[in-house]
Amino acid sequence: MTTSPDLNAAGFDTLGLAAPLLAALADVGYETPSPIQAACIPVLLAGHDLLGEAQTGTGKTAAFALPLLQKIDLKRAVPQALILTPTRELAIQVAEALQKYAHHMPGFHVLPIYGGQSMVVQLRALSRGTHVIVGTPGRVMDHLERKSLVLNNLSMLVLDEADEMLRMGFIDDVKWILEHTPAERQTALFSATMPDVIRRVAREHLREPQEIKIRSATSTVVTTSQSYCQTHSGQKLEALTRILEVEDDFDAAIVFVRTKTATVEIADKLEARGYSVAALNGDLTQGLREQVIERLKAGTIDIVVATDVAARGLDVARISHVIN
Ligand code: AMP
C-alpha cells in the first residue's frame, strides 16, 4: 500500500492548547496528537463532559491531562482537579505524566494518594497544598471523610479506567465520591469497555457527555509472523541488536519508536554498533525523507528508526523486519 506521506497531519498547536503545554510536548517529542487526543482535547477545553471508550496505549492520559492542566489556576494551591484510578501504579504514572506536561507551569503541584502509603506522609503533603490529586477511590474517600481533603473548589473530575475500578469493587466508592464533589464540575469518564453499570454511572453523573470511541485499529497482514521479547527498559538496545544478529532472513528493518528524540538516539547507538542506519521523523523535510527511503530501497542503509507519523504509508519491498 502506498499512501501520500502524511507529514502535515494537524499538530498539537491546532487544538487550542496554551504555549506552556505546547512547549512541554515539544520537550517530550510528541509530533502529532493521537486520535483520542485530537478528539478529546477540544471537547474538554470547551468545558463539555466526556465519555471516552479507549484502551491504554492510545494516549488517553495526555488526552485528559493537557486540557485539565490548561484549566488550572496556579495562584490557588487548592485541589481543582481530581483523577481517580483503579491502582496505585496507575495513580503514580498519571501523576508523573502531569508533572511532565506541566514542566513549563512554575509552582504546579500534583499529589498521588493511594492506599498502602503512610497516612502521615499524605496528610502532610495535603496540608502543604496541591493543584491536582490523583488517587485510588478508597483512599480518596478516606481523606474526604476525615476532611483532610476538601474538594469545594474542584472544577474537573476524571475517572480513568472506570471498568477496572468496577472490576476491583470500587464502584460504590466512586459513586460516593461523585456525590461529594461540586455538581457544577466537569467530568470525564474513560473506560476500555462500557458495561451497563458504567453507562449508568455516566447517565447519572455526567451532563450531556460527548461520546468518543477509539478503536485500537491496528491490523497486521496474515503473512507476517509476529513474536515478542520481554526485557527491561535498560536492556532494550541489547535485545534489539541481539535480534538483528540472530535473524537469518534479515534484509532491512524498520524500528518504531515514540519520539523524534528517540529516533536520533537509537539510530546513533545502532550506528556506533556498526549498522547502516538513518532516523526518520517529522523534523525532516519531504526531500530528506524521500532520500532516506531511496537509500533504504537501494541498500545503502539497512535500518530506519522512525516515528509512526514519519513512516506512515512507507512502502519498501526489502523490509524483512519491523520492530516496535
Ligand atoms: P497512554 O495511553 O496514555 O498510557 O499513553 C501511552 C504512551 O504513549 C505513553 O508512553 C505516552 O507517553 C505516549 N504518547 C502519548 N501521546 C503521544 C503522542 N501524541 N505522540 C507520541 N507518544 C505519545
CSV table of C-alpha atoms and ligand atoms in Angstrom, one decimal, residues 12 29-34 37 55-62 93 100-101 258-259, ligand 1:
chain,number,residue,atom,x,y,z
A,12,PHE,CA,-1.0,19.9,18.8
A,29,GLY,CA,9.0,14.9,21.4
A,30,TYR,CA,5.4,14.1,20.6
A,31,GLU,CA,4.9,15.0,16.9
A,32,THR,CA,1.1,14.7,16.4
A,33,PRO,CA,-1.9,14.1,18.6
A,34,SER,CA,-3.1,10.5,18.7
A,37,GLN,CA,-6.1,13.3,21.8
A,55,GLN,CA,-7.7,1.5,26.0
A,56,THR,CA,-4.3,2.2,27.5
A,57,GLY,CA,-1.7,2.8,24.9
A,58,THR,CA,-3.9,5.1,22.9
A,59,GLY,CA,-2.6,8.2,24.6
A,60,LYS,CA,-5.6,8.8,26.7
A,61,THR,CA,-3.6,10.2,29.7
A,62,ALA,CA,-2.5,13.2,27.7
A,93,GLN,CA,2.0,7.0,36.4
A,100,LYS,CA,6.0,16.2,32.8
A,101,TYR,CA,3.3,18.1,30.8
A,258,ARG,CA,7.6,7.0,20.1
A,259,THR,CA,9.5,10.3,19.9
B,1,AMP,P1,-1.4,6.2,27.5
B,1,AMP,O1,-2.4,5.5,26.5
B,1,AMP,O2,-1.9,7.5,28.0
B,1,AMP,O3,-1.0,5.2,28.5
B,1,AMP,O4,-0.1,6.5,26.6
B,1,AMP,C1,0.7,5.6,26.0
B,1,AMP,C2,2.1,6.1,25.7
B,1,AMP,O5,2.0,6.9,24.5
B,1,AMP,C3,2.8,6.9,26.7
B,1,AMP,O6,4.1,6.4,26.9
B,1,AMP,C4,2.8,8.3,26.2
B,1,AMP,O7,4.0,8.9,26.6
B,1,AMP,C5,2.8,8.1,24.7
B,1,AMP,N1,2.2,9.1,23.9
B,1,AMP,C6,1.0,9.7,24.3
B,1,AMP,N2,0.7,10.6,23.3
B,1,AMP,C7,1.6,10.6,22.4
B,1,AMP,C8,1.8,11.3,21.1
B,1,AMP,N3,0.9,12.2,20.7
B,1,AMP,N4,2.9,11.0,20.4
B,1,AMP,C9,3.8,10.1,20.9
B,1,AMP,N5,3.7,9.4,22.0
B,1,AMP,C10,2.6,9.6,22.8
